[in-house]
Amino acid sequence: MSDPRAQILGKIREIRGRGALSASNRHMLDTRLADHPRNVVPARADGPQAELIVQFMDYLGKAGATVLRVPKRSDVPAAVAEYLRDNNLPGRVRTTSDPEIDSLPWSDQEMLERTEGRAEKSDDVSVTSAVAGIAETGTLLLTSGKHTPTSLNFLPETHIVVLSAQTVVGSYEDAIDKVRKQGQLPRTLNFITGPSRTADVELTMEMGAHGPRQLHVILVDN
Amino acid sequence: MDATAKSFKDQAKDGLENATLQDALGKLGFGFPLLRQMAADGLPEFDALRDQGRDIKNHVLEHLDYYLERFEEQVTGHGGQVHWCPTDGDARDAILKICQEARAKTVTKGKSMVTEEIAINAHLEAHGIKAIETDLGEYIIQLRNEPPSHIVGPAIHLNKEQIAGTFRSHHKELDPDRSLEEVPALVREAREVLRQKYIDADVGITGANFLVAETGSSIIVTNEGNGDLSQSLPRIHIVVASIEKVVPTLEDACTFLRLLARSATGQEFSAYTTFSTGPKRPDDPDGPEQYHVILLDNGRSDLLGTEFQDVLRCIRCGACMNHCPVYTSVGGHAYGSVYPGPIGSVLTPALAGIDQSHHLPNASTFCGKCEEVCPMRIPLPKMMRYWRERAFDQGQDPVAARWALAFWATAARWPALYHFGANVMTRLLHFMGKREGHLVRLPFAGGWTRHRDFPTPERATFQSQWRKRL
Ligand code: SF4
């Protein structure tokens, strides 16, 4: 019994008064994993798309993020530039390199300097895409991948997320389904609900503990 | 684990006399229950989720071997590695080995109770590796060399002046004339100081709120984002998790996630919930090259199949302590263990031995609030009662208490004797306190009269008055 794995598993089985599970029992559990059925999903995660979008924006706002709704994709670079100006931020952004972001008309914004790739310590602002917006709690789902480094979601002080309104779904499960459909699970799934915060000093809520102090979502209608 | 659980009474006294702590506990005991209630009321399905969460956890505990094996399979399939650790010592060894093989000099840590349980920081330090806590509360108490006083807010026992003092004495490289009066300045300073640490660290250690058997993912839930920086910037990510953290599927994880933030802080959802699966993929521009999961037993499997099994459902939300009249009076340090409050009163005796901690299950008024708010519906008071019985059977209670209980038990079994005794005592106390209307001193009850007067009883017992009326 010196193998620690056998030791732990053996002890559990001994307490349960059995060896490894019987074939039929195992089959039952395998099926549950393969089917991964949903449990109770709150009713508020269900509704017409237009309502879900409003609810998504509402919860996101309550979580301390700001949201701007723009009519079309080509409005995004100007909206980013304006946000930076309004908040006295330098005209420099680090972005993801996925088509969602890459294909935006950035060159219209001459004053905006854009580089792609993982975040560096000196980056003040990141602009990323997201896989989904989740109406249930105003949560964004971002995944890591070749074009979407995770560090962009955490290192810069300001994080701007560009999200197409049609990607807004009701529940966490809906968002996870989208990821499941894409094939292999990415290394990281980030569910983000508002900017970074802490209440560790005197239970006083303060934004920007380690992650972004500002989370700004640009929601594109189409 | 810390063995000062033995000194609960002295530590409780210190807590009661600490004005800063009392301030914080007042805020905590008022604010958190209110926020939790609002969050629970805002979700009509909250109780249904609690029932389902309880059932899923029970199902997992019944088939724990199966789910752990499936979890391991998936971690390995994604290029990660699982380290099975029966004891805390095994876990320390495994972590140290990974760090040494990587020639690590510094380690950044996300908030994790289980790494407190295995006391990994001191172990790494003893081998020349610096472990830096990055959760703001944990960072502060690490600088001060203090244990956490709450599982969600580890530094709630400190005020901002104390924290400013700590920063001044540790951040010597910064301008000594800087202003640190207000909370934002403190948060900003910690942010700046820790930023470079994440970047320099070779290894990031985090805990896990859940492990997912279906996918081999570990899940962390934070508000600060420190856990994410700790696991995405260094070359190696080590997850330390105890065996009962495993849940079957991503969908099951969603059920628990809906309960966790609402129960802990009253938030709809914490700012960051992160699922990590294996090391970075070959194409990924960032993320760790290695992914290790330390699977720790450390006494948990001993609880399976016993009257304490239900405590393994705990998701460490802290609601039981936020609502506990004892915790919110004496604070977390009184418990002298990593896990304070009602959950600690049940878990610590299991992990450290009841002989080390028999005061803890007694630190309860049995008001039942903890069980009422526990998202996992863990019958905490019942379990404290079990521990009391065990402590009594093992002769842990002081002799005087044992005598008193034996005396009481005898009297309670002989009604005539009981009535006689009660009558005598009532008359005696009535006579003693007749003039003042209360008693300021009582033999054998100094613990009561030191803090408050004892009201003088009526001349006769209720029962004898009642009989007269009939
Ligand atoms: S025992 Fe229940 S209330 Fe207490 S921390 Fe665990 S899950 Fe939360």
Tab-separated table of C-alpha atoms in Angstrom, chain A residues 4-5 7-9 11-13 15-16 18-21 26 29-30 32-33 36-44 59 118 121 136-137 139 144-146 149-151 154-157 171-173 176-177 180 184-198 200-204 206 208-213, chain B residues 27 42-43 45 49 52 56 59 61-63 65-67 69-70 72 78 84 86 134-137 159-160 184 187-188 191 194-196 198-199 214-215 217 223-224 226 228-229 231 237 248-252 254-255 258 262 267-278 281 283-286 288 291 301-302 304 309:
chain	number	residue	atom	x	y	z
A	4	PRO	CA	-0.369	6.842	-2.411
A	5	ARG	CA	-2.973	6.629	-5.150
A	7	GLN	CA	-3.851	4.068	-0.602
A	8	ILE	CA	-6.444	6.825	-1.024
A	9	LEU	CA	-8.660	4.931	-3.458
A	11	LYS	CA	-9.429	3.474	1.736
A	12	ILE	CA	-12.488	4.962	0.055
A	13	ARG	CA	-13.477	1.548	-1.309
A	15	ILE	CA	-15.231	2.310	3.713
A	16	ARG	CA	-17.826	1.815	0.997
A	18	ARG	CA	-16.699	-2.711	-2.140
A	19	GLY	CA	-13.933	-2.928	-4.696
A	20	ALA	CA	-13.962	-0.723	-7.768
A	21	LEU	CA	-17.507	-0.071	-8.975
A	26	ARG	CA	-19.826	2.402	-13.638
A	29	LEU	CA	-21.921	7.143	-13.904
A	30	ASP	CA	-20.128	7.175	-17.264
A	32	ARG	CA	-24.094	10.818	-16.571
A	33	LEU	CA	-20.709	12.328	-17.361
A	36	HIS	CA	-23.785	16.077	-18.467
A	37	PRO	CA	-27.462	16.916	-17.842
A	38	ARG	CA	-28.412	20.378	-16.608
A	39	ASN	CA	-29.621	20.924	-13.070
A	40	VAL	CA	-31.969	23.703	-11.980
A	41	VAL	CA	-31.375	26.751	-14.177
A	42	PRO	CA	-32.917	29.992	-12.874
A	43	ALA	CA	-35.964	31.159	-14.810
A	44	ARG	CA	-34.382	34.576	-15.271
A	59	TYR	CA	-26.469	43.184	-14.222
A	118	ARG	CA	-0.041	38.841	-24.619
A	121	LYS	CA	3.380	45.064	-17.499
A	136	GLU	CA	-28.178	35.577	-15.744
A	137	THR	CA	-25.680	37.738	-13.844
A	139	THR	CA	-21.152	37.838	-16.871
A	144	SER	CA	-7.783	31.405	-24.025
A	145	GLY	CA	-6.457	30.400	-27.428
A	146	LYS	CA	-3.936	31.085	-30.130
A	149	PRO	CA	-4.107	35.430	-24.441
A	150	THR	CA	-5.517	35.303	-20.912
A	151	SER	CA	-3.105	37.903	-19.562
A	154	PHE	CA	-6.023	40.650	-16.002
A	155	LEU	CA	-2.824	42.637	-16.315
A	156	PRO	CA	-3.876	46.014	-17.801
A	157	GLU	CA	-5.731	48.505	-15.613
A	171	SER	CA	-27.307	30.962	-18.516
A	172	TYR	CA	-23.777	29.782	-17.702
A	173	GLU	CA	-24.765	26.443	-19.226
A	176	ILE	CA	-20.538	26.509	-21.810
A	177	ASP	CA	-22.465	24.782	-24.592
A	180	ARG	CA	-18.264	22.593	-25.982
A	184	GLN	CA	-11.354	20.726	-27.234
A	185	LEU	CA	-11.767	22.719	-24.053
A	186	PRO	CA	-9.426	25.751	-24.023
A	187	ARG	CA	-6.828	25.939	-21.254
A	188	THR	CA	-8.701	28.772	-19.567
A	189	LEU	CA	-12.336	29.795	-19.354
A	190	ASN	CA	-12.705	33.207	-17.698
A	191	PHE	CA	-16.123	34.155	-16.413
A	192	ILE	CA	-15.814	37.853	-15.670
A	193	THR	CA	-18.445	39.859	-13.813
A	194	GLY	CA	-17.320	43.444	-13.393
A	195	PRO	CA	-13.899	44.897	-12.569
A	196	SER	CA	-11.498	43.520	-9.983
A	197	ARG	CA	-12.351	44.449	-6.416
A	198	THR	CA	-11.471	43.814	-2.800
A	200	ASP	CA	-10.095	43.174	2.507
A	201	VAL	CA	-9.356	46.508	4.180
A	202	GLU	CA	-12.056	47.315	6.736
A	203	LEU	CA	-14.694	45.640	4.539
A	204	THR	CA	-14.631	48.712	2.317
A	206	GLU	CA	-12.394	49.143	-3.552
A	208	GLY	CA	-8.903	47.486	-9.083
A	209	ALA	CA	-7.293	45.165	-6.564
A	210	HIS	CA	-5.048	43.229	-8.945
A	211	GLY	CA	-7.035	42.912	-12.124
A	212	PRO	CA	-8.573	45.758	-14.145
A	213	ARG	CA	-9.946	48.755	-12.309
B	27	LYS	CA	-19.835	45.359	10.521
B	42	GLY	CA	-33.403	37.732	-5.445
B	43	LEU	CA	-33.200	34.194	-6.777
B	45	GLU	CA	-34.578	29.006	-7.204
B	49	LEU	CA	-30.292	24.893	-5.879
B	52	GLN	CA	-29.622	19.922	-5.601
B	56	ILE	CA	-24.837	16.149	-5.976
B	59	HIS	CA	-23.659	11.426	-4.786
B	61	LEU	CA	-19.055	11.265	-1.755
B	62	GLU	CA	-20.753	7.926	-2.378
B	63	HIS	CA	-18.639	7.404	-5.524
B	65	ASP	CA	-13.110	6.845	-5.942
B	66	TYR	CA	-14.763	6.845	-9.354
B	67	TYR	CA	-14.823	10.624	-9.712
B	69	GLU	CA	-10.063	8.503	-11.109
B	70	ARG	CA	-12.016	10.147	-13.883
B	72	GLU	CA	-7.090	12.209	-12.993
B	78	HIS	CA	-4.812	17.332	-21.166
B	84	TRP	CA	-2.019	11.856	-4.767
B	86	PRO	CA	-2.589	10.969	1.723
B	134	THR	CA	-1.196	37.798	-3.352
B	135	ASP	CA	-4.760	38.049	-2.071
B	136	LEU	CA	-4.703	41.466	-0.408
B	137	GLY	CA	-5.904	40.185	2.969
B	159	ASN	CA	-7.877	48.539	10.677
B	160	LYS	CA	-6.396	50.682	7.955
B	184	PRO	CA	-7.635	53.280	-2.063
B	187	VAL	CA	-5.015	48.896	-2.293
B	188	ARG	CA	-3.030	50.704	-4.965
B	191	ARG	CA	-1.280	46.297	-6.405
B	194	LEU	CA	2.656	42.636	-6.185
B	195	ARG	CA	2.559	43.284	-9.920
B	196	GLN	CA	6.259	42.667	-10.328
B	198	TYR	CA	3.655	37.842	-10.441
B	199	ILE	CA	5.934	38.544	-13.347
B	214	GLU	CA	-15.707	15.332	-16.673
B	215	THR	CA	-13.000	17.656	-17.998
B	217	SER	CA	-10.599	21.313	-14.847
B	223	ASN	CA	-12.840	39.024	-6.663
B	224	GLU	CA	-9.366	40.460	-6.942
B	226	ASN	CA	-4.850	37.655	-8.038
B	228	ASP	CA	-5.610	34.449	-12.221
B	229	LEU	CA	-2.378	36.409	-12.381
B	231	GLN	CA	-1.751	30.988	-12.510
B	237	HIS	CA	0.720	26.219	-12.096
B	248	PRO	CA	-18.994	15.462	-11.822
B	249	THR	CA	-19.640	17.882	-14.699
B	250	LEU	CA	-19.366	21.509	-15.767
B	251	GLU	CA	-23.151	21.723	-15.371
B	252	ASP	CA	-22.862	20.520	-11.778
B	254	CYS	CA	-22.673	25.795	-12.341
B	255	THR	CA	-25.091	24.740	-9.607
B	258	ARG	CA	-24.770	29.929	-8.188
B	262	ARG	CA	-24.466	34.565	-2.946
B	267	GLN	CA	-22.836	39.011	-4.769
B	268	GLU	CA	-24.759	37.709	-7.753
B	269	PHE	CA	-21.469	36.297	-8.986
B	270	SER	CA	-17.885	36.922	-7.960
B	271	ALA	CA	-15.830	39.061	-10.325
B	272	TYR	CA	-13.717	36.156	-11.569
B	273	THR	CA	-14.625	32.521	-11.965
B	274	THR	CA	-11.921	30.654	-13.854
B	275	PHE	CA	-11.848	27.116	-15.230
B	276	SER	CA	-8.317	25.859	-15.909
B	277	THR	CA	-7.682	22.667	-17.811
B	278	GLY	CA	-4.152	21.386	-18.241
B	281	ARG	CA	-1.869	24.567	-25.483
B	283	ASP	CA	-0.383	27.640	-29.801
B	284	ASP	CA	-1.330	29.660	-26.723
B	285	PRO	CA	0.648	32.896	-26.347
B	286	ASP	CA	0.544	32.722	-22.542
B	288	PRO	CA	1.740	27.913	-17.692
B	291	TYR	CA	-0.104	22.036	-14.677
B	301	SER	CA	-11.490	9.894	3.844
B	302	ASP	CA	-11.684	8.997	7.546
B	304	LEU	CA	-16.615	9.018	4.878
B	309	GLN	CA	-19.469	12.712	6.359
